[in-house]
Structure formats: C-alpha cells, structure tokens
C-alpha cells in the first residue's frame, strides 16, 4: 500500500505540451509512473515522449482509463482544467500550478467535494510514493522507499526534510506536498487520516509553517492517533505582520505563529524538530 | 494587495455601500465643498493611525486645513504620510462591525458581524461575534442575514438596510477577488441610516490579471522592497544583519530560523523561487548588496533548480561588479559538485550541510 498513488495509478498530464509539461512527463516516465495520456486542447494526435495527447480529459479517460491527473496549465486556465478533470470522473487531481486566485480554488474544492474527487494542491510539488509512482515535480533522487509518511505545506522545504530522512537511512512511504496557499484541496488532517489507514506507513512527519491554523487543527487530530507523529515548523523567527513570499504565510491576530503551532503539537505529544535535519534523529530516537 | 482607505471607499461606493462624503488632500488648500465637522485621516497601509496622531477632528475649514498640514509628512511606523482623507463626520448612534473573509479550513467565505464595533475586532470576545459561512457558488443567503440582524438587535428597517450593505459587500468580495472586506465601524446614525465610516479591503495579488484597473496601484513598501517587487523577487527587509537568499518561501524561512538557532539574526529575506536563471540570480545579489548585509547566506536546494546555474550567476556578479561581503553558500541537489567548485574558485565558502553553513555564516559576521 501507500496513499493516493501507487504502481497501478494511471496518470494524465493536463498541459503536457508546454515546456514544464514535457520536462516533467519525461521525469515521471523515468520514475516509472504510468503516464497514459496528455491533454492539451487543439493538440490531439501529437505525442510527448511516446505519450498520446488528447483534446479533452473526457477523451483521454475514455481511451486510457486514467484515474489521476496532474495539472500544469497556467493559472488563468487552472479553474477550467480542474472542472474538466472533475467532470470526467478523475478521482485524484494534483494541481501544481501556482498563483491560482483563491476564489477559483474555493470553487474547485467545492465542485470536487460534490463529485467525490480528491484534490492535492494547488501550488504544490505533488505526491510521490517512492518505488511506485510520482505525480509531481519533485527531484526523484532524494527519495527512498520506506515507512515514513510526509505531509508538507512547503515545496523546497519538503526536499530538505526528505533528504534528511533519506540520508539517515530511513525512507518514505508517501510524501504529499499539499501546498502553502490559503485554500488547498486536502489539508494536513485529511492526509493524516489517510496515513493512519496505510499499513506501510509507520511514522508521520508534518512539515508546517507560520500562517493559518492547519497545524493547530492537526495537533487536535493527532491526539487520537496510534502512529508516531513528528513535525518541523518554519518561520520561528519571522516578524509579525510580514508576508514571507506567499499568501499562505501570514502571521495575523496572534494566531498561526510558530510558537502557537509548536505548543499545540507538543501538547498533543508530537516531537517538533528545531531544524530540518533533526527530524531524522527524532524518528530514530522513536 | 491592501487598498488605501480612500480607494476602498471609492469601490464601496461603486457597489452601493454608503460612505461619508470626503476629499483626498495633500495640503490644506485641497479641502472644498464639505460640511463641518470633519475628520482628517492619514492614508497609510498600516494600523494604529489614531494612536500615532494620524487622525484628527476639525470643526471649521481653518482647523481642518491645519490638521491636514500637520498630518502630511508625518511618519507612521516607518511609512510617510503623503495623502489624507478629509471626511464629513457621521453622527453616531451605534457602532457595528461587519466583515467578509475566507475560512481556510472550511474553504468557504465567512461573514462576521458584531454589535461591538469601533474597537479592534481582535479584542472582542468570540461570543460577541456572529460567524456564518457563505456557501460557495452562492449569493449571501437571506437566513444568514436574518440571523445577523437578530444577533445585532436591529429593528426591521435597520435590518433591511444592514442586509443590503452585507449583500453589496459579498458582491464586491466575489467580483473584486477580495481576501478581506471589512467595515469597522459600520455606523448607525441618529437618523437611522448606516454609513461605512472606515473601509478595509485586501485583494488577491494572484487575481490581478483579471483586474487591469488595479495593476500598478501604489503600495507602501520600502524603496528596496518596491524595486524587488518590480523585478518579481520576493524580498523583505528584517531587523538583523545577515542577508539570506534561498529558493522557496518555506526554505528561506527555515534558513532564517537556522541562523537564529546559531546566534545570528536575519536582515533580508530573499526568495529566488523556482528559478536558476543566472540573470535573476544576479538581480537578486544586486538587491541584496543594496541592503548592506554583514554577510550573505545563499541556501539552494536544487530540485528542478540547477545549482551550477545559480553559482554561475553569483560568479558573474562577482566578476562584473564585485561583492564586498563574505558569501557562505549551502548547495544541495542537482549539479551540486559543479556549483560548489565554481563558488569555491570564486573565494566563497561552499558546503552541503545547512547547519554547518549557518554556523560559518554567524562566525564570519564576527
């Protein structure tokens, strides 16, 4: 097992004929992901690294039985692309695109809930189950198959943490980059529930950051969990009121600070690492 | 993007929300056609204007003119006041709070209202604030407005007027891609009419492409922050002296945290984002140099980003214009060995471990 994706996932890439699309299609194929189709309106009949391109998600699903989509289209088209994938019955949509207006994200999530589709992202590095499947843009080389589940709000910081886990000799069951935007399809608690039900996952790492109350809510949920949970929170030294690069990282109203998140997690019995490499030591110390 | 109060009120007016009559002024001469008394308010994008002396009351044109001249040029928490809004004063019978924002966890708009208006909403206890989610793809439902009117204790006609304002606010919230629309206080005058005495509006920068009229609107930034923004670089000036350049907001924050753990203090947050374009790296270093840090810490975790392209950019800055402070580079990921070699040849410290790099940075700062 693993969560969200595995060796049987049949993946399409929306926006496969773009520069990013072609690059990541190749990387995903190289990883062993079953990339069964690409979708770019108007480009049906073309192929990208041997993968057939379709005009519509409906067409791609009909011909290939795809169940998962990765969206790499520019932000102004992401709402439409997401609705199309949801409407075509795709069960898991990973939205990599950044800078999607959050009013669009709210609509995407609402429609997905109505149709029972799981959304990861937007503005995220994707999902990877090492040894099985990668639906995302993360550097494959740092991942190793193992038993640690990782759920993260931050892109490059995920790599930092994963690298530390791998270098310490442990590996990952699945790593889910949920994205740092204010509105995301799946939050930490929802991913924790998936990990809780996954036999392959023995321990879980939450990579959080300042802003919002997702980590505080996760801490509440952890109290009822059987598996060991560890965490790292970025932004301990961020000054109040300043934005750190993206909309998800705002400190406001005394909530959502690194201190409040760390306190809530500690109270729930979660060991919180002071720096990324310490995560591996904590897991090993068990 | 935060809107200045005068700009927010213009928009509020466009959507049919009643606002006081007022004029924007840069000197006492600009005030014309208003009835007295008036209030003169500094137009800066930071809270606490009143405490800082940026809000004054005036009963006559002379007093108002004096107040304008006193406030213009004032420094409010680092922001220079360049314009003031002069408005007719509403006769206050009661003050309310009304806001619409998003609930991240529910992924839905949230209406908040309170009869305890006119004070900071953070200081109002939770049981005095009514919170109701608004279903996505919807209008603001009537049952929510009935609940709100009852909660606020409004009479029937007042409830109708309040509901019209709330509906207009929600239309504005959706159409203008707002993150937050807020009126505090929403004043009920002695004549029984509502007026939005203050107006807060924050819109979503990511949606600017569909709001051409808002592009290029003035923002309160430090000159360097302004320059960075125009170049598409996330750059924030902090209190410390160490300049941090990293790729990704989370990693940049983690780098600042690591520096603090080793006894240093970050002075600049610079997020390169996903780029390894040497031109952008050069631009980043140019900006960083202008902030005059004691030492520069470059932290690159190359996933898609190629470390050697970044290193090449750094080397070009050094060759072309020089860098007069030490640079410590933590390089990890794609083409890391080539990158380290380029940087070491250029005389910089280049290592793989974040912890060691942070220690070295703090040591070099002396």
XYZ file of C-alpha atoms in Angstrom:
652
model
C 0.000 0.000 0.000
C 0.801 3.693 0.064
C -1.605 6.575 -0.052
C -3.120 8.446 -3.003
C -0.887 6.926 -5.703
C 0.753 3.559 -6.342
C 2.090 1.345 -9.132
C -1.435 0.993 -10.562
C -2.184 4.716 -10.857
C -2.979 5.717 -14.441
C -1.927 9.305 -14.835
C -2.693 12.039 -17.335
C -0.933 15.394 -17.534
C -3.055 18.444 -18.401
C -0.697 20.864 -20.112
C 1.728 18.139 -21.293
C 2.781 20.014 -24.449
C 4.134 23.023 -22.530
C 7.784 23.412 -21.566
C 7.149 22.258 -17.979
C 4.736 19.565 -19.112
C 7.219 17.927 -21.441
C 10.034 18.118 -18.892
C 8.034 16.563 -16.079
C 6.339 13.977 -18.294
C 9.794 12.647 -19.075
C 10.877 12.737 -15.432
C 7.704 10.939 -14.315
C 8.056 8.280 -17.014
C 11.673 7.820 -15.929
C 10.475 7.302 -12.378
C 8.160 4.525 -13.519
C 4.867 6.432 -13.337
C 2.252 5.135 -15.766
C 1.697 8.353 -17.691
C -1.042 7.153 -20.041
C -2.070 10.386 -21.729
C -1.622 14.099 -22.020
C -4.307 16.716 -22.600
C -3.902 19.979 -24.491
C -6.921 21.379 -26.347
C -6.166 21.537 -30.060
C -3.197 19.183 -29.963
C -4.899 15.801 -30.256
C -2.874 13.292 -32.216
C 0.513 14.552 -31.094
C 2.714 12.549 -28.751
C 5.105 13.680 -25.996
C 7.836 11.143 -25.165
C 5.583 8.500 -26.679
C 2.548 9.565 -24.616
C -0.567 10.280 -26.734
C -2.089 13.757 -26.468
C -5.871 14.292 -26.372
C -8.062 17.358 -26.830
C -10.110 16.744 -23.726
C -9.921 14.932 -20.404
C -13.109 13.050 -21.314
C -11.420 11.711 -24.436
C -8.272 10.748 -22.543
C -10.220 8.943 -19.823
C -12.365 7.086 -22.362
C -9.317 5.787 -24.239
C -6.918 5.112 -21.380
C -8.929 4.511 -18.170
C -6.942 7.246 -16.466
C -7.790 7.809 -12.779
C -5.327 10.532 -11.807
C -4.477 13.911 -13.313
C -1.619 16.305 -12.841
C -2.455 19.895 -13.775
C 0.373 22.027 -15.104
C -1.575 24.650 -17.043
C -1.081 28.399 -16.399
C -3.107 29.906 -13.534
C -5.797 31.633 -15.653
C -6.773 28.234 -17.136
C -6.488 26.113 -13.989
C -10.119 26.515 -12.889
C -11.352 25.249 -16.237
C -8.838 22.400 -16.352
C -9.791 21.300 -12.834
C -13.533 21.399 -13.534
C -12.939 19.372 -16.693
C -10.998 16.686 -14.813
C -13.592 16.522 -12.013
C -16.377 16.305 -14.575
C -14.594 13.494 -16.419
C -14.604 11.396 -13.251
C -10.904 11.656 -12.341
C -10.524 10.518 -8.719
C -7.314 12.329 -7.805
C -6.190 15.681 -9.166
C -2.774 17.098 -8.313
C -2.639 20.812 -9.110
C 0.943 22.002 -9.450
C 0.080 25.434 -10.881
C 0.961 28.346 -8.626
C -0.764 31.718 -8.236
C -4.292 30.421 -8.791
C -6.700 33.050 -7.395
C -8.144 31.652 -4.199
C -11.696 32.423 -5.283
C -11.022 29.933 -8.087
C -9.536 27.461 -5.596
C -12.685 27.683 -3.445
C -14.816 26.813 -6.492
C -12.537 23.941 -7.490
C -12.629 22.429 -3.999
C -16.400 22.855 -3.701
C -17.047 21.096 -7.020
C -14.548 18.336 -6.208
C -16.296 17.664 -2.882
C -19.626 17.456 -4.648
C -18.251 14.847 -7.060
C -16.073 12.942 -4.588
C -12.765 13.914 -6.208
C -9.627 14.350 -4.096
C -7.588 17.478 -4.801
C -3.936 17.922 -3.808
C -2.628 21.475 -4.147
C -2.749 23.959 -5.773
C 0.754 25.390 -5.736
C 2.367 22.181 -4.554
C 5.212 19.852 -5.568
C 2.863 16.855 -5.855
C 2.640 13.335 -4.475
C 5.283 10.620 -4.568
C 5.344 7.025 -3.349
C 8.999 6.039 -3.838
C 9.466 2.884 -5.875
C 5.919 3.122 -7.204
C 4.696 6.380 -8.609
C 5.416 10.086 -8.765
C 2.777 12.637 -9.727
C 4.644 15.878 -9.295
C 7.744 17.913 -9.941
C 9.965 16.906 -7.027
C 13.560 15.752 -7.570
C 13.312 11.957 -7.610
C 16.864 11.286 -6.465
C 16.401 12.256 -2.824
C 13.539 9.821 -2.172
C 13.925 6.266 -0.906
C 11.211 3.692 -0.319
C 10.476 3.290 3.379
C 7.979 3.725 6.178
C 7.846 7.449 6.935
C 4.821 9.361 5.636
C 5.441 13.054 4.960
C 2.802 15.765 4.643
C 4.103 19.224 3.837
C 2.865 22.746 3.169
C 6.137 23.916 1.658
C 7.882 22.884 -1.591
C 11.651 23.120 -1.269
C 11.440 22.648 2.464
C 9.902 19.244 1.749
C 13.039 18.299 -0.156
C 15.183 19.429 2.760
C 13.253 17.225 5.207
C 13.008 14.242 2.840
C 16.724 14.467 2.158
C 17.441 14.357 5.890
C 15.180 11.313 6.280
C 16.833 9.503 3.379
C 20.390 10.360 4.473
C 19.671 8.899 7.889
C 18.833 5.563 6.265
C 15.061 5.809 6.583
C 12.761 6.121 3.589
C 9.295 7.396 2.772
C 6.024 5.535 2.179
C 4.356 8.516 0.527
C 5.255 12.167 0.530
C 2.384 14.590 -0.035
C 3.082 18.235 -0.788
C -0.303 19.800 -0.013
C 0.767 23.349 -0.885
C 1.030 26.556 1.092
C -1.848 28.552 -0.408
C -4.706 29.750 1.839
C -7.135 27.453 0.026
C -5.975 23.914 -0.678
C -7.847 20.764 -1.654
C -6.562 18.444 1.070
C -5.299 19.680 4.404
C -2.942 18.137 6.964
C -5.723 16.428 8.938
C -7.143 14.777 5.818
C -3.724 13.418 4.849
C -3.075 12.246 8.433
C -6.272 10.195 8.225
C -5.026 8.559 5.022
C -1.651 7.747 6.602
C -3.381 6.356 9.667
C -5.095 3.783 7.442
C -1.950 2.882 5.480
C -0.158 -0.289 6.589
C 3.119 0.766 5.013
C 3.351 3.995 6.987
C 4.801 3.596 10.482
C 5.536 7.167 11.419
C 4.461 10.541 10.030
C 6.196 13.879 9.614
C 4.276 17.146 9.374
C 6.168 19.964 7.695
C 4.361 23.148 8.572
C 4.896 26.858 8.518
C 3.508 30.029 10.024
C 0.082 31.284 8.954
C -3.365 29.720 9.194
C -4.386 27.224 11.844
C -3.822 23.951 9.948
C -1.097 22.721 12.324
C -3.129 23.581 15.407
C -6.045 21.601 13.965
C -3.690 18.751 13.086
C -2.448 18.698 16.691
C -6.024 18.143 17.873
C -6.367 15.232 15.469
C -3.018 13.658 16.414
C -4.276 13.181 19.976
C -6.461 10.324 18.731
C -3.846 8.684 16.510
C -1.933 5.471 17.106
C 1.067 6.215 14.879
C 4.006 8.394 15.953
C 3.907 11.897 14.536
C 6.834 14.323 14.267
C 6.920 17.868 12.981
C 9.007 20.746 11.787
C 7.587 24.280 11.624
C 9.259 27.006 9.545
C 9.073 30.664 10.471
C 10.075 30.743 14.145
C 11.949 33.973 13.545
C 9.542 35.580 11.088
C 8.438 39.028 12.237
C 4.678 39.525 12.803
C 2.720 41.145 10.026
C 5.245 40.498 7.281
C 4.458 38.222 4.400
C 7.071 35.624 3.690
C 6.764 35.199 -0.043
C 3.358 33.630 -0.459
C -0.141 34.233 0.728
C -0.186 31.173 2.952
C 2.472 32.504 5.237
C 0.938 35.403 7.091
C 1.005 35.946 10.800
C -2.136 37.631 11.956
C -4.067 38.209 15.135
C -1.640 36.353 17.380
C -2.722 33.037 15.887
C -0.834 30.965 13.385
C 2.583 31.754 14.833
C 5.358 29.184 15.023
C 5.066 29.305 18.838
C 1.341 28.544 18.881
C 1.776 25.691 16.400
C 4.731 24.165 18.244
C 2.938 24.486 21.584
C -0.193 22.787 20.217
C 1.835 19.964 18.675
C 3.945 19.439 21.793
C 0.794 19.321 23.859
C -0.506 16.569 21.578
C 2.674 14.555 22.183
C 4.366 15.461 18.900
C 8.147 15.993 18.935
C 8.940 19.153 16.985
C 12.398 19.424 15.417
C 14.345 22.661 15.834
C 15.885 22.330 12.373
C 15.198 20.071 9.375
C 17.973 17.520 9.919
C 16.815 16.944 13.489
C 13.639 15.281 12.183
C 15.547 12.115 11.286
C 17.170 11.980 14.731
C 13.774 12.299 16.396
C 12.258 9.487 14.321
C 15.235 7.231 15.023
C 15.057 8.053 18.721
C 11.420 6.918 18.396
C -2.807 43.790 -2.072
C -4.053 46.193 0.568
C -6.105 49.188 -0.543
C -5.804 52.638 0.950
C -8.976 53.647 2.779
C -9.945 56.283 0.197
C -9.582 53.777 -2.648
C -11.566 51.124 -0.774
C -14.322 53.681 -0.134
C -14.470 54.594 -3.827
C -15.096 50.928 -4.599
C -17.576 50.558 -1.739
C -19.488 53.485 -3.231
C -19.485 51.808 -6.662
C -21.166 48.771 -5.112
C -23.788 50.847 -3.339
C -22.361 50.795 0.170
C -22.974 54.201 1.813
C -19.747 56.024 2.690
C -19.234 59.543 4.098
C -18.674 62.449 1.690
C -14.975 63.253 1.539
C -11.992 64.523 -0.437
C -8.445 63.304 -0.812
C -5.949 66.013 0.080
C -2.222 66.625 0.052
C -2.486 70.109 1.556
C -5.000 72.304 3.379
C -5.896 74.010 0.068
C -7.471 70.835 -1.318
C -10.450 70.808 1.046
C -13.587 72.067 -0.649
C -17.326 71.520 -0.559
C -17.603 69.681 2.763
C -19.944 70.264 5.680
C -18.405 70.537 9.141
C -17.365 68.934 11.456
C -14.908 66.719 9.547
C -12.305 64.092 10.316
C -8.831 64.120 8.726
C -7.249 60.679 8.287
C -3.726 59.742 7.192
C -3.753 57.387 4.207
C -1.168 54.751 5.070
C -1.492 50.994 4.835
C -0.748 50.284 8.445
C -2.910 50.015 11.531
C -2.739 52.218 14.625
C -3.100 55.527 12.750
C -5.153 57.105 15.507
C -2.668 56.288 18.252
C 0.156 57.695 16.133
C -1.687 61.025 15.730
C -2.680 60.335 12.129
C -6.398 61.012 12.723
C -7.640 64.478 13.750
C -11.048 66.122 14.103
C -11.900 69.611 12.915
C -14.941 71.889 13.335
C -14.016 74.566 10.776
C -12.160 74.896 7.453
C -9.251 76.570 9.258
C -8.908 73.774 11.765
C -9.173 71.183 9.033
C -6.542 72.899 6.933
C -4.204 72.978 9.934
C -4.838 69.297 10.641
C -4.046 68.342 7.046
C -0.750 70.198 7.135
C 0.144 68.586 10.456
C -0.524 65.060 9.245
C 1.057 65.299 5.783
C 4.697 64.265 6.006
C 4.181 62.515 9.320
C 5.997 59.217 9.812
C 3.676 56.449 10.992
C 5.643 53.364 11.918
C 8.092 53.870 9.087
C 5.552 54.946 6.475
C 5.490 58.546 5.317
C 2.038 60.101 5.037
C 1.618 61.560 1.558
C -2.167 61.969 1.415
C -5.059 62.411 3.823
C -8.748 61.728 3.505
C -10.959 64.553 4.798
C -14.498 63.371 5.511
C -17.728 64.699 6.949
C -18.296 63.263 10.423
C -21.233 60.956 10.865
C -23.460 61.468 13.842
C -23.003 58.220 15.690
C -25.870 56.486 17.411
C -24.384 52.974 17.403
C -21.253 51.285 16.009
C -21.113 47.802 14.468
C -18.523 45.538 12.885
C -19.092 43.778 9.551
C -16.521 41.743 7.622
C -16.253 39.043 4.981
C -13.129 36.933 4.609
C -12.276 33.319 3.837
C -12.183 30.394 6.219
C -9.160 28.407 5.067
C -10.139 25.193 6.788
C -13.756 25.220 5.534
C -12.683 26.594 2.141
C -15.641 28.944 2.173
C -16.329 32.657 2.606
C -17.112 33.680 6.164
C -19.330 36.545 7.288
C -18.525 38.079 10.655
C -20.523 40.725 12.456
C -20.679 42.219 15.908
C -22.557 44.892 17.825
C -19.242 45.773 19.454
C -17.965 47.891 16.577
C -15.459 50.707 16.628
C -12.815 48.772 18.552
C -10.221 46.283 17.327
C -12.168 43.185 16.408
C -9.359 41.022 17.874
C -10.243 42.382 21.313
C -13.936 41.472 21.026
C -14.757 38.170 22.760
C -15.847 35.317 20.485
C -19.397 35.128 21.829
C -19.972 38.735 20.762
C -19.128 37.943 17.137
C -21.526 36.091 14.854
C -19.735 33.917 12.291
C -21.570 32.317 9.384
C -20.175 30.506 6.359
C -21.453 31.518 2.941
C -21.886 28.596 0.527
C -19.507 28.837 -2.456
C -21.244 29.483 -5.836
C -23.967 31.309 -3.942
C -25.417 34.656 -3.038
C -25.391 35.719 0.584
C -28.423 33.768 1.833
C -31.341 35.547 3.484
C -31.363 33.250 6.526
C -27.788 34.328 7.312
C -28.872 37.952 7.148
C -31.941 37.299 9.328
C -29.647 35.637 11.879
C -27.243 38.567 11.723
C -29.951 41.216 12.152
C -31.344 39.374 15.147
C -27.886 38.904 16.655
C -27.198 42.636 16.316
C -30.608 43.531 17.745
C -31.617 45.600 14.702
C -35.125 46.931 14.146
C -36.912 45.821 10.973
C -35.959 48.764 8.733
C -32.414 48.770 10.107
C -32.155 45.069 9.335
C -33.145 45.718 5.708
C -30.512 48.433 5.316
C -27.880 46.270 7.007
C -28.720 43.309 4.748
C -28.381 45.455 1.621
C -24.902 46.520 2.746
C -23.852 42.944 3.550
C -25.091 41.742 0.153
C -23.198 44.526 -1.601
C -20.086 43.595 0.365
C -20.337 39.975 -0.713
C -20.762 41.016 -4.366
C -17.658 43.161 -4.015
C -15.828 40.305 -2.254
C -16.503 37.942 -5.153
C -16.200 40.297 -8.107
C -13.029 42.009 -6.921
C -11.312 38.777 -5.778
C -11.033 40.085 -2.236
C -9.316 38.317 0.651
C -10.935 40.614 3.164
C -13.654 43.263 3.083
C -14.259 44.964 6.397
C -16.210 47.890 7.822
C -15.276 48.899 11.338
C -17.155 50.810 12.470
C -20.318 50.473 10.461
C -22.130 53.409 11.991
C -25.879 53.716 12.545
C -26.547 57.461 12.568
C -29.089 59.231 14.748
C -31.234 59.431 11.593
C -31.291 55.626 11.447
C -29.018 55.298 8.419
C -25.931 53.125 8.070
C -22.583 54.605 6.968
C -19.265 52.810 6.435
C -17.013 55.106 8.430
C -13.898 53.009 7.832
C -13.200 50.615 4.975
C -10.650 47.852 4.703
C -10.087 45.908 1.519
C -7.377 43.404 0.672
C -7.455 41.755 -2.717
C -5.705 38.660 -4.033
C -2.489 39.513 -5.894
C -2.813 36.283 -7.874
C -6.065 37.553 -9.390
C -4.646 40.883 -10.563
C -4.554 39.627 -14.148
C -8.336 39.967 -14.293
C -8.396 43.405 -12.635
C -6.392 45.553 -15.014
C -7.603 48.740 -13.341
C -5.831 47.781 -10.126
C -2.444 46.974 -11.614
C 0.286 49.370 -10.657
C -1.673 50.730 -7.707
C 0.569 52.306 -5.147
C 1.796 50.134 -2.291
C 3.511 51.112 0.954
C 6.861 49.398 0.610
C 10.425 50.337 1.457
C 12.296 51.579 -1.653
C 14.226 48.317 -1.910
C 11.071 46.230 -1.449
C 9.465 48.277 -4.223
C 12.417 47.682 -6.542
C 12.333 43.938 -5.781
C 8.616 43.732 -6.444
C 9.006 45.380 -9.846
C 11.546 42.668 -10.673
C 9.319 39.861 -9.428
C 11.541 38.945 -6.482
C 10.107 38.199 -3.035
C 12.198 40.441 -0.792
C 11.528 41.530 2.773
C 13.696 43.692 4.992
C 14.061 42.460 8.574
C 15.749 43.735 11.730
C 19.004 41.749 11.610
C 22.193 41.974 9.568
C 22.525 38.662 7.706
C 21.209 38.514 4.154
C 19.501 35.265 3.218
C 18.912 34.169 -0.364
C 17.167 30.810 -0.751
C 14.800 29.088 -3.145
C 11.251 28.706 -1.868
C 9.472 30.661 0.877
C 9.472 27.752 3.340
C 13.162 27.053 2.856
C 14.011 30.745 3.177
C 12.137 30.871 6.493
C 13.839 27.672 7.650
C 17.215 29.214 6.778
C 16.449 32.327 8.834
C 15.393 30.067 11.706
C 18.635 28.084 11.477
C 20.681 31.298 11.571
C 18.819 32.410 14.662
C 19.412 28.993 16.260
C 23.153 29.564 15.741
C 23.035 33.017 17.337
C 22.661 35.268 14.293
C 19.826 37.432 13.004
C 18.407 37.681 9.510
C 18.361 41.116 7.852
C 16.906 40.240 4.468
C 14.555 37.521 3.291
C 15.036 36.947 -0.419
C 13.184 34.062 -2.062
C 14.542 33.213 -5.506
C 11.566 30.947 -6.160
C 11.935 28.172 -8.677
C 14.389 29.975 -10.937
C 18.019 29.167 -11.733
C 18.280 31.832 -14.411
C 21.720 33.451 -13.816
C 20.252 36.847 -14.759
C 17.688 36.613 -11.967
C 20.373 35.421 -9.545
C 22.473 38.456 -10.486
C 19.460 40.712 -9.926
C 18.928 39.112 -6.504
C 22.537 39.719 -5.479
C 22.386 43.330 -6.682
C 19.337 43.915 -4.486
C 20.941 42.120 -1.575
C 24.093 44.239 -1.822
C 21.992 47.420 -1.609
C 20.581 46.226 1.728
C 24.185 46.176 3.030
C 24.187 42.882 4.970
C 27.236 41.888 7.059
C 27.365 38.531 5.289
C 25.282 36.780 2.626
C 23.980 33.268 3.133
C 22.922 31.533 -0.077
C 20.895 28.372 0.514
C 19.981 26.420 -2.592
C 18.228 23.081 -2.566
C 18.141 22.263 -6.236
C 15.292 20.042 -7.221
C 14.359 21.443 -10.571
C 16.691 24.358 -9.970
C 20.185 23.584 -11.257
C 22.734 24.548 -8.609
C 25.510 25.295 -11.115
C 23.346 27.823 -12.991
C 22.781 29.645 -9.715
C 26.509 29.529 -8.928
C 27.272 30.888 -12.393
C 25.039 33.879 -11.696
C 26.839 34.559 -8.418
C 30.228 34.342 -10.101
C 29.147 36.786 -12.810
C 28.058 39.351 -10.219
C 31.416 38.983 -8.501
C 33.364 39.361 -11.772
C 31.318 42.250 -13.118
C 30.646 44.390 -10.069
C 32.236 42.749 -7.026
C 30.687 41.636 -3.739
C 32.198 43.346 -0.733
C 30.950 40.961 1.967
C 31.588 37.284 2.613
C 29.269 34.780 0.941
C 28.503 31.428 2.515
C 26.787 29.017 0.163
C 24.917 25.916 1.165
C 24.405 23.976 -2.042
C 22.476 20.749 -2.297
C 20.850 18.881 -5.154
C 21.159 18.849 -8.934
C 24.745 19.593 -10.103
C 25.831 20.412 -6.574
C 29.514 19.485 -7.032
C 29.961 21.724 -10.073
C 28.236 24.558 -8.228
C 30.443 24.225 -5.160
C 33.562 24.244 -7.307
C 32.507 27.431 -9.108
C 31.828 29.172 -5.795
C 34.970 27.941 -4.057
C 37.079 29.079 -7.011
C 35.475 32.476 -6.566
C 36.627 32.525 -2.954
C 33.356 31.716 -1.209
C 32.579 29.141 1.445
C 30.510 26.332 -0.110
C 29.221 23.349 1.860
C 26.362 20.808 1.731
C 25.166 20.959 5.324
C 22.656 23.630 6.299
C 23.764 23.523 9.911
C 27.476 23.956 9.114
C 26.747 26.747 6.665
C 24.701 28.599 9.279
C 27.498 28.246 11.853
C 30.015 29.560 9.349
C 27.760 32.495 8.454
C 27.392 33.562 12.074
C 31.141 33.154 12.634
C 32.036 35.296 9.592
C 29.772 38.080 10.699
C 32.103 38.461 13.686
